[in-house]
Amino acid sequence: MRFVDLIEKKKEGRPLSAEEIRYWIRGYVSGEIPDYQVSALLMAIFFKGMNPDETLELTMCMMHSGDVMDLSAIHGLKADKHSTGGVGDKTSLVLGPMVAACGVPMAKMSGRGLGFTGGTLDKLESIEGFRVNLERKDFVDQVNRIGIAIVGQSGNLVPADKKLYALRDVTGTVNSIPLIASSIMSKKLAAGSDVIALDVKYGSGAFMKTPEDAVKLAQTMIQIGTGMGRKVRAVISSMEAPLGKAIGNALEVEEAVRTLQGRGPEDLMDLCMAAGSLLLQEAGGAASAAEAERRLSEALKSGRALNKLADMVASQGGNRYQILHPEMLPKARCQTAIISDRCGYVHDEKAMELGSLAMRIGAGRAKKEDDIWNEVGIVLKKKPGDYVQKGETLAVVHHREMLTEEWKDSCRQAFIIAEEEPEVRPLIYEII
Ligand code: URA
């Protein structure tokens, strides 16, 4: 087989055979097929797409390119949740403990933030002593003992995705539905859970810009998961504005704790309820969405969900008192208010812009090897639909170094304010 023939075939819009896809992934991981040829194939896929059989075959080949986790030692149906990424997205820190408190084991592998999006591991590491690397045996024991563990990817999980994702990132081929679906699902399937809730985002702060494309991506991932014998459901949600009010690692942990105390922002709570309800229906024996929501509400009200997070933190070496008393989390030396220079309704808050601004003051990384500062970030004081007076605070920036005037102006301009009252679209577009 010659790789150039695969490129030609895809360029003409013809489907690749299972054998050709296996040859591609095997040859690329082993280093026999060079980056420049794979880049050309990725671009052809970007324009011509892949049919469901090709996408499933690609996912399976990627999944089997490295280790596959065996979670059979964990009792019951194991649940996992995946978000396609966004700004202020601390859902895993709230949803995981809520679902675990309802008796569904959450065995979760999370990632780090890159660019304008945050990552659950970075958020958890803002808790003193928290360890994201557990031996497989300790991971399994912890899930059996307290019902939840959130860790980084261990071992050699899906090496094909590591290489392909890095190449897609620099060749303009990230936002292709079959490539995103196979990348995400190969990792979820290799991580070994039986039931997966996907939070597929659309909007200016997401890979998918429209809800229709987010639905297509979700359907593709559901088809792959179902084809591999897993139960997969999806929530389609907006990422036009950041989720909740806090952006930045320790600030987001604090917001997650307040949400578990029943004092969190409405959009975050709604999303956790929707995705949690899917997991309880598929893995927790809930007969309906109403029953699932009742059980989740009870776990919150009784304090069991918050205790679950504190137990997980303690079990992974972290300071549980920072969860029970979030005022003990790292605090920034400086706080600066961003003041509105006009009155009107907030129509939009540009998620990508605010995520990038938070990254620039140290809340995220531009390159993998950059350090991050746990305590810095942005707390939004207004959300879309709110009225703001001239001179009122739009956001409070928590920072370590001086903010430049250019940074403050960009932050102010991320809030789109106009006279007429906006029609605020619901956070959740569809549940599949
Ligand atoms: N997240 C992933 O893991 N892969 C993608 O391709 C896009 C988002």
XYZ file of C-alpha atoms and ligand atoms in Angstrom:
440
model
C 0.000 0.000 0.000
C 1.225 3.539 -0.737
C 0.059 6.345 1.524
C -0.149 8.777 -1.374
C -2.949 6.618 -2.856
C -5.005 7.132 0.321
C -4.543 10.894 -0.010
C -5.638 10.782 -3.674
C -8.655 8.635 -2.818
C -9.861 10.934 -0.059
C -9.158 14.001 -2.193
C -11.674 12.587 -4.698
C -14.184 12.088 -1.860
C -14.051 8.274 -1.858
C -14.234 6.348 1.448
C -11.123 4.688 2.889
C -11.352 0.975 3.623
C -10.863 -0.453 7.122
C -7.510 -1.877 5.995
C -6.358 1.513 4.719
C -7.327 3.234 7.991
C -5.446 0.568 9.990
C -2.385 1.050 7.750
C -2.560 4.839 8.314
C -2.819 4.741 12.116
C -0.276 1.939 12.579
C 2.212 3.580 10.213
C 1.792 7.037 11.732
C 2.224 5.903 15.358
C 5.303 3.842 14.442
C 6.828 6.822 12.615
C 6.868 5.174 9.163
C 4.388 7.643 7.677
C 5.636 11.228 7.942
C 3.735 14.266 9.264
C 3.591 15.937 5.853
C 1.657 13.060 4.281
C -0.732 12.749 7.229
C -1.285 16.545 7.122
C -2.410 16.217 3.507
C -4.789 13.386 4.368
C -6.220 15.338 7.318
C -6.901 18.310 5.051
C -8.623 16.047 2.521
C -10.777 14.619 5.357
C -11.506 18.161 6.539
C -13.008 18.974 3.122
C -14.491 15.625 2.079
C -15.544 14.181 5.480
C -15.800 10.519 6.487
C -18.810 8.223 6.475
C -19.993 6.496 9.715
C -18.076 3.249 8.944
C -14.818 5.108 8.338
C -15.300 7.207 11.496
C -15.965 4.113 13.618
C -12.940 2.291 12.158
C -10.711 5.324 12.758
C -11.933 5.544 16.376
C -11.260 1.833 16.985
C -7.781 2.015 15.472
C -6.934 5.068 17.583
C -8.378 3.494 20.735
C -6.260 0.348 20.229
C -3.084 2.303 19.390
C -2.105 2.094 23.092
C -3.340 0.781 26.466
C -7.039 0.224 27.072
C -8.197 0.549 30.696
C -9.882 -2.428 32.285
C -12.258 -1.065 34.925
C -14.024 -4.373 35.530
C -12.753 -4.377 39.134
C -15.020 -1.396 39.840
C -18.453 -2.554 40.990
C -21.495 -1.563 38.936
C -21.859 0.531 35.803
C -19.060 3.121 35.612
C -19.982 6.613 34.439
C -17.916 9.278 32.757
C -18.658 12.725 31.431
C -16.934 14.699 28.731
C -17.248 18.305 27.698
C -16.007 19.451 24.309
C -14.326 22.307 26.158
C -15.038 25.864 27.052
C -14.455 28.856 29.283
C -15.446 28.697 32.959
C -16.491 25.077 32.561
C -16.194 23.539 36.019
C -19.045 21.047 35.441
C -16.970 17.952 36.316
C -16.247 19.323 39.806
C -19.972 19.657 40.512
C -21.562 16.927 38.426
C -19.067 14.188 39.431
C -19.723 14.464 43.201
C -23.501 14.866 42.669
C -23.719 11.688 40.600
C -21.365 9.751 42.909
C -23.469 10.834 45.913
C -26.438 9.152 44.160
C -24.549 5.835 44.038
C -23.192 5.885 40.458
C -19.388 5.335 40.360
C -17.564 8.140 38.536
C -14.204 6.963 37.152
C -13.044 10.046 35.365
C -9.951 10.939 33.403
C -9.597 14.622 32.720
C -7.288 16.897 30.803
C -5.429 20.161 31.162
C -6.338 23.506 29.689
C -4.715 24.802 26.536
C -5.255 28.169 24.852
C -8.450 29.913 25.916
C -10.086 26.838 27.498
C -9.531 25.596 31.044
C -8.846 22.034 32.184
C -10.223 20.126 35.175
C -6.774 18.896 36.286
C -5.427 22.449 36.547
C -8.469 23.465 38.590
C -8.030 20.540 40.975
C -4.322 21.285 41.368
C -5.187 24.696 42.831
C -6.207 22.711 45.942
C -3.189 22.299 48.228
C -1.576 18.857 47.872
C -4.034 17.442 45.321
C -2.537 14.631 43.217
C -3.860 13.986 39.716
C -1.650 10.939 39.103
C -2.818 7.738 40.765
C -1.649 4.192 40.149
C -4.344 2.201 38.363
C -4.923 0.046 41.461
C -5.363 3.136 43.691
C -7.727 4.674 41.126
C -9.911 1.543 41.134
C -9.769 1.225 44.959
C -10.753 4.862 45.417
C -13.764 4.569 43.095
C -14.875 1.413 44.932
C -14.358 3.067 48.342
C -15.812 6.568 47.873
C -17.460 6.398 44.465
C -15.350 8.948 42.602
C -11.834 9.693 41.341
C -10.704 12.327 38.843
C -7.213 11.723 37.462
C -4.957 12.570 34.527
C -4.500 10.141 31.660
C -2.139 7.422 32.779
C 0.112 5.104 30.837
C 0.100 5.016 27.122
C -3.544 5.829 26.410
C -4.369 6.584 22.749
C -0.893 7.657 21.506
C -2.406 8.062 18.019
C -4.524 10.944 19.298
C -1.552 12.665 20.936
C 0.272 12.758 17.591
C -2.764 13.494 15.460
C -4.130 16.215 17.742
C -0.784 18.031 17.810
C -0.647 17.851 14.004
C -4.271 19.018 13.579
C -3.578 21.934 15.898
C -0.930 23.318 13.515
C -2.533 22.382 10.188
C -5.949 24.029 10.574
C -7.757 20.681 10.746
C -9.141 20.689 14.302
C -12.791 21.498 13.683
C -13.786 18.572 11.500
C -16.669 16.497 12.892
C -15.239 12.993 12.143
C -11.802 14.026 13.444
C -13.156 15.556 16.675
C -15.562 12.642 17.220
C -12.861 9.987 16.758
C -10.387 11.932 18.913
C -12.792 12.321 21.837
C -14.435 8.905 21.608
C -11.163 6.961 21.229
C -10.056 8.414 24.580
C -13.416 7.893 26.295
C -13.635 4.294 25.073
C -10.034 3.531 26.067
C -10.762 4.984 29.534
C -13.182 2.093 30.053
C -16.485 3.552 31.320
C -19.829 1.938 30.479
C -21.952 5.085 30.374
C -20.857 8.443 28.990
C -22.599 11.817 29.150
C -21.294 14.250 26.544
C -21.631 17.996 26.907
C -21.292 19.209 23.339
C -20.885 22.959 23.152
C -21.629 25.440 20.407
C -21.005 29.159 20.098
C -18.152 31.613 19.808
C -16.196 29.889 22.618
C -16.563 26.374 21.157
C -15.248 24.310 18.231
C -18.759 24.049 16.801
C -20.118 27.485 15.996
C -23.790 26.541 15.488
C -26.181 24.327 17.484
C -26.904 22.328 14.309
C -23.225 21.380 13.953
C -23.047 20.529 17.664
C -26.013 18.162 17.186
C -24.219 16.512 14.224
C -21.061 16.065 16.306
C -23.071 14.624 19.210
C -24.891 12.202 16.917
C -21.599 11.043 15.422
C -20.138 10.397 18.883
C -23.288 8.612 20.080
C -23.182 6.374 16.995
C -19.549 5.480 17.692
C -20.158 4.781 21.398
C -23.245 2.721 20.738
C -21.376 0.801 18.023
C -18.832 -0.111 20.716
C -21.499 -1.284 23.178
C -21.515 1.757 25.465
C -24.450 3.901 26.541
C -23.877 7.455 25.354
C -26.149 10.486 25.811
C -25.523 14.152 25.055
C -26.502 17.638 26.179
C -26.094 20.365 23.556
C -25.260 23.592 25.379
C -24.257 27.140 24.540
C -20.709 28.465 24.919
C -21.447 31.989 23.682
C -20.775 33.301 27.192
C -18.576 31.648 29.849
C -20.301 29.077 32.038
C -21.044 30.451 35.504
C -19.256 33.571 36.683
C -15.712 32.486 37.554
C -12.836 31.983 35.083
C -9.531 30.826 36.583
C -8.513 27.771 38.544
C -8.991 28.465 42.286
C -11.874 30.838 41.498
C -13.620 28.029 39.632
C -13.093 25.543 42.466
C -14.676 28.091 44.806
C -17.646 28.490 42.450
C -18.010 24.711 42.158
C -18.114 24.445 45.961
C -20.727 27.194 46.197
C -22.793 25.358 43.595
C -22.579 22.160 45.632
C -23.776 24.256 48.603
C -26.801 25.290 46.503
C -25.523 28.865 46.055
C -24.065 28.623 42.536
C -24.993 30.322 39.257
C -28.133 29.114 37.576
C -26.587 28.149 34.201
C -23.976 25.902 35.843
C -26.603 24.260 38.045
C -28.930 23.659 35.079
C -26.178 21.990 33.052
C -25.095 19.749 35.939
C -28.698 18.720 36.547
C -29.250 17.909 32.859
C -26.071 15.857 32.385
C -26.378 14.266 35.850
C -29.930 13.254 35.099
C -28.784 11.421 31.937
C -26.171 9.478 33.927
C -28.663 8.526 36.638
C -31.175 7.354 34.055
C -28.585 5.258 32.183
C -26.498 3.961 35.108
C -28.332 4.743 38.343
C -31.702 3.090 37.843
C -33.705 6.349 37.684
C -36.939 5.637 35.813
C -37.390 9.200 34.563
C -35.704 12.592 34.337
C -37.948 13.799 37.179
C -36.836 10.983 39.482
C -33.162 11.579 38.571
C -33.469 15.309 39.298
C -35.181 14.640 42.627
C -32.322 12.353 43.680
C -29.678 14.841 42.535
C -31.416 17.699 44.412
C -31.522 15.570 47.537
C -27.791 14.839 47.261
C -27.156 18.580 47.121
C -29.523 19.618 49.904
C -28.300 16.962 52.322
C -24.654 18.051 51.803
C -23.719 14.534 50.587
C -22.515 15.846 47.207
C -20.227 18.431 48.817
C -18.870 15.794 51.218
C -18.157 13.551 48.227
C -15.951 16.237 46.695
C -14.188 16.753 50.055
C -13.671 12.971 50.389
C -12.235 12.730 46.880
C -9.888 15.653 47.512
C -8.676 14.135 50.798
C -8.220 10.710 49.225
C -6.053 12.238 46.476
C -3.816 13.994 48.997
C -5.537 17.392 48.929
C -6.603 19.689 51.750
C -10.299 18.902 52.391
C -10.661 22.050 54.527
C -10.208 24.158 51.396
C -13.383 22.508 50.090
C -15.345 22.849 53.316
C -14.032 26.436 53.751
C -13.352 27.696 50.200
C -12.156 31.045 51.552
C -8.957 29.088 52.353
C -8.230 28.573 48.608
C -5.372 30.641 47.113
C -6.258 34.327 46.805
C -4.810 36.895 44.388
C -2.807 39.830 45.783
C -4.622 42.376 43.592
C -8.237 42.836 42.549
C -9.318 45.376 39.929
C -12.873 46.216 38.876
C -13.655 46.598 35.171
C -16.140 49.452 34.969
C -18.808 49.888 32.302
C -18.473 53.062 30.234
C -22.142 52.954 29.156
C -25.558 51.845 30.347
C -27.712 49.165 28.722
C -28.361 45.465 28.639
C -25.558 42.932 28.398
C -26.215 41.101 25.125
C -23.142 38.957 24.999
C -19.919 38.135 26.806
C -17.351 36.849 24.370
C -16.257 33.573 25.930
C -13.184 33.083 23.764
C -11.999 36.635 24.389
C -12.465 36.396 28.167
C -10.761 32.987 28.228
C -7.777 34.391 26.309
C -7.568 37.429 28.596
C -7.594 35.184 31.682
C -4.849 33.090 30.081
C -2.741 36.210 29.428
C -2.716 37.126 33.147
C -1.586 33.605 34.087
C -4.771 31.523 34.497
C -3.925 29.308 31.504
C -1.144 28.357 29.174
C -0.338 29.335 25.615
C 2.198 26.486 25.359
C 2.096 23.108 27.108
C 5.180 23.862 29.197
C 3.949 27.247 30.564
C 3.347 27.630 34.328
C -0.048 28.724 35.543
C -0.994 30.856 38.534
C -3.806 29.226 40.476
C -5.223 32.316 42.118
C -5.696 34.602 39.103
C -8.724 35.015 36.865
C -11.877 36.978 36.147
C -15.168 37.007 38.072
C -18.109 38.234 35.997
C -20.502 40.510 37.852
C -23.006 40.721 34.995
C -24.404 37.984 32.743
C -26.251 38.255 29.398
C -29.674 39.804 29.975
C -28.582 41.884 33.012
C -28.916 45.667 32.971
C -25.783 47.659 33.716
C -25.455 51.334 34.691
C -22.581 53.486 33.457
C -19.910 53.276 36.177
C -21.076 49.868 37.442
C -18.719 46.891 37.727
C -18.823 44.391 34.852
C -16.152 42.072 36.233
C -13.496 41.851 38.935
C -10.048 40.753 37.824
C -7.922 38.781 40.318
C -4.306 39.284 39.321
C -0.672 39.080 40.376
C 0.958 41.568 38.018
C -0.143 45.054 36.919
C -2.875 45.078 34.272
C -2.177 47.200 31.202
C -4.759 49.717 29.931
C -4.958 47.708 26.688
C -5.850 44.538 28.680
C -8.545 46.376 30.687
C -10.036 47.858 27.487
C -10.152 44.449 25.827
C -11.881 43.041 28.901
C -14.486 45.830 28.840
C -15.026 45.278 25.115
C -15.714 41.578 25.641
C -19.072 42.705 27.085
C -21.485 43.628 24.293
C -23.901 46.205 25.696
C -26.882 47.721 23.874
C -29.993 49.734 24.729
C -32.672 47.235 23.778
C -33.395 44.206 25.963
C -31.861 41.071 24.398
C -33.564 37.769 23.852
C -31.465 35.480 26.028
C -31.342 31.993 24.539
C -31.593 29.069 27.011
C -28.256 27.439 27.884
C -29.433 23.986 26.837
C -30.414 23.624 23.198
C -31.223 19.929 23.108
C -30.804 16.639 24.931
C -30.064 13.589 22.806
N -11.172 17.609 22.238
C -10.500 16.493 21.873
O -10.112 15.690 22.710
N -10.255 16.289 20.565
C -10.671 17.140 19.614
O -10.441 16.899 18.450
C -11.360 18.313 19.990
C -11.601 18.507 21.325
